[in-house]
Amino acid sequence: SDFGSNRVEEFENRHFLQFQEIRNKITTVRAVMLEGPIAF
């Protein structure tokens, strides 16, 4: 059945979204450190 592979896909999608979120936060922090508070 497809059930197992669907669960794996769902898990990977969630993991990917968390990874994107973390990467966005790191990018934001880096931008703040480089440009200072003026950027906001």
PDB file of N, CA and C in Angstrom, residues 10-34:
ATOM      1  N   GLU A  10       5.418  12.860   4.217  1.00  0.00           N
ATOM      2  CA  GLU A  10       4.907  13.864   5.145  1.00  0.00           C
ATOM      3  C   GLU A  10       5.990  14.270   6.137  1.00  0.00           C
ATOM      4  N   PHE A  11       6.721  13.258   6.646  1.00  0.00           N
ATOM      5  CA  PHE A  11       7.801  13.519   7.591  1.00  0.00           C
ATOM      6  C   PHE A  11       8.888  14.362   6.941  1.00  0.00           C
ATOM      7  N   GLU A  12       9.256  14.022   5.695  1.00  0.00           N
ATOM      8  CA  GLU A  12      10.308  14.765   4.994  1.00  0.00           C
ATOM      9  C   GLU A  12       9.881  16.194   4.735  1.00  0.00           C
ATOM     10  N   ASN A  13       8.615  16.397   4.378  1.00  0.00           N
ATOM     11  CA  ASN A  13       8.115  17.746   4.130  1.00  0.00           C
ATOM     12  C   ASN A  13       8.185  18.597   5.388  1.00  0.00           C
ATOM     13  N   ARG A  14       7.788  18.000   6.523  1.00  0.00           N
ATOM     14  CA  ARG A  14       7.820  18.731   7.787  1.00  0.00           C
ATOM     15  C   ARG A  14       9.263  19.084   8.149  1.00  0.00           C
ATOM     16  N   HIS A  15      10.144  18.109   7.962  1.00  0.00           N
ATOM     17  CA  HIS A  15      11.559  18.312   8.261  1.00  0.00           C
ATOM     18  C   HIS A  15      12.131  19.422   7.384  1.00  0.00           C
ATOM     19  N   PHE A  16      11.743  19.422   6.113  1.00  0.00           N
ATOM     20  CA  PHE A  16      12.224  20.419   5.167  1.00  0.00           C
ATOM     21  C   PHE A  16      11.747  21.812   5.561  1.00  0.00           C
ATOM     22  N   LEU A  17      10.499  21.915   5.982  1.00  0.00           N
ATOM     23  CA  LEU A  17       9.959  23.209   6.394  1.00  0.00           C
ATOM     24  C   LEU A  17      10.693  23.749   7.616  1.00  0.00           C
ATOM     25  N   GLN A  18      10.982  22.860   8.574  1.00  0.00           N
ATOM     26  CA  GLN A  18      11.731  23.275   9.769  1.00  0.00           C
ATOM     27  C   GLN A  18      13.123  23.758   9.369  1.00  0.00           C
ATOM     28  N   PHE A  19      13.744  23.034   8.423  1.00  0.00           N
ATOM     29  CA  PHE A  19      15.068  23.404   7.961  1.00  0.00           C
ATOM     30  C   PHE A  19      15.049  24.780   7.306  1.00  0.00           C
ATOM     31  N   GLN A  20      14.032  25.033   6.464  1.00  0.00           N
ATOM     32  CA  GLN A  20      13.892  26.330   5.808  1.00  0.00           C
ATOM     33  C   GLN A  20      13.733  27.446   6.841  1.00  0.00           C
ATOM     34  N   GLU A  21      12.927  27.181   7.872  1.00  0.00           N
ATOM     35  CA  GLU A  21      12.678  28.167   8.923  1.00  0.00           C
ATOM     36  C   GLU A  21      13.975  28.526   9.639  1.00  0.00           C
ATOM     37  N   ILE A  22      14.753  27.499  10.003  1.00  0.00           N
ATOM     38  CA  ILE A  22      16.023  27.716  10.684  1.00  0.00           C
ATOM     39  C   ILE A  22      16.974  28.506   9.786  1.00  0.00           C
ATOM     40  N   ARG A  23      17.002  28.142   8.494  1.00  0.00           N
ATOM     41  CA  ARG A  23      17.895  28.839   7.564  1.00  0.00           C
ATOM     42  C   ARG A  23      17.503  30.308   7.419  1.00  0.00           C
ATOM     43  N   ASN A  24      16.190  30.568   7.397  1.00  0.00           N
ATOM     44  CA  ASN A  24      15.722  31.944   7.312  1.00  0.00           C
ATOM     45  C   ASN A  24      16.131  32.745   8.540  1.00  0.00           C
ATOM     46  N   LYS A  25      16.036  32.127   9.705  1.00  0.00           N
ATOM     47  CA  LYS A  25      16.429  32.812  10.944  1.00  0.00           C
ATOM     48  C   LYS A  25      17.918  33.121  10.935  1.00  0.00           C
ATOM     49  N   ILE A  26      18.724  32.159  10.485  1.00  0.00           N
ATOM     50  CA  ILE A  26      20.171  32.376  10.411  1.00  0.00           C
ATOM     51  C   ILE A  26      20.488  33.519   9.447  1.00  0.00           C
ATOM     52  N   THR A  27      19.798  33.528   8.312  1.00  0.00           N
ATOM     53  CA  THR A  27      20.009  34.595   7.323  1.00  0.00           C
ATOM     54  C   THR A  27      19.650  35.951   7.908  1.00  0.00           C
ATOM     55  N   THR A  28      18.540  35.989   8.654  1.00  0.00           N
ATOM     56  CA  THR A  28      18.103  37.242   9.275  1.00  0.00           C
ATOM     57  C   THR A  28      19.124  37.725  10.293  1.00  0.00           C
ATOM     58  N   VAL A  29      19.586  36.809  11.134  1.00  0.00           N
ATOM     59  CA  VAL A  29      20.575  37.165  12.155  1.00  0.00           C
ATOM     60  C   VAL A  29      21.848  37.689  11.500  1.00  0.00           C
ATOM     61  N   ARG A  30      22.268  37.030  10.431  1.00  0.00           N
ATOM     62  CA  ARG A  30      23.474  37.452   9.726  1.00  0.00           C
ATOM     63  C   ARG A  30      23.309  38.847   9.141  1.00  0.00           C
ATOM     64  N   ALA A  31      22.133  39.104   8.572  1.00  0.00           N
ATOM     65  CA  ALA A  31      21.857  40.410   7.992  1.00  0.00           C
ATOM     66  C   ALA A  31      21.896  41.490   9.068  1.00  0.00           C
ATOM     67  N   VAL A  32      21.335  41.186  10.237  1.00  0.00           N
ATOM     68  CA  VAL A  32      21.332  42.147  11.351  1.00  0.00           C
ATOM     69  C   VAL A  32      22.761  42.427  11.798  1.00  0.00           C
ATOM     70  N   MET A  33      23.566  41.368  11.877  1.00  0.00           N
ATOM     71  CA  MET A  33      24.946  41.529  12.328  1.00  0.00           C
ATOM     72  C   MET A  33      25.763  42.343  11.319  1.00  0.00           C
ATOM     73  N   LEU A  34      25.484  42.153  10.036  1.00  0.00           N
ATOM     74  CA  LEU A  34      26.251  42.850   9.002  1.00  0.00           C
ATOM     75  C   LEU A  34      25.804  44.305   8.845  1.00  0.00           C
TER      76      LEU A  34
END
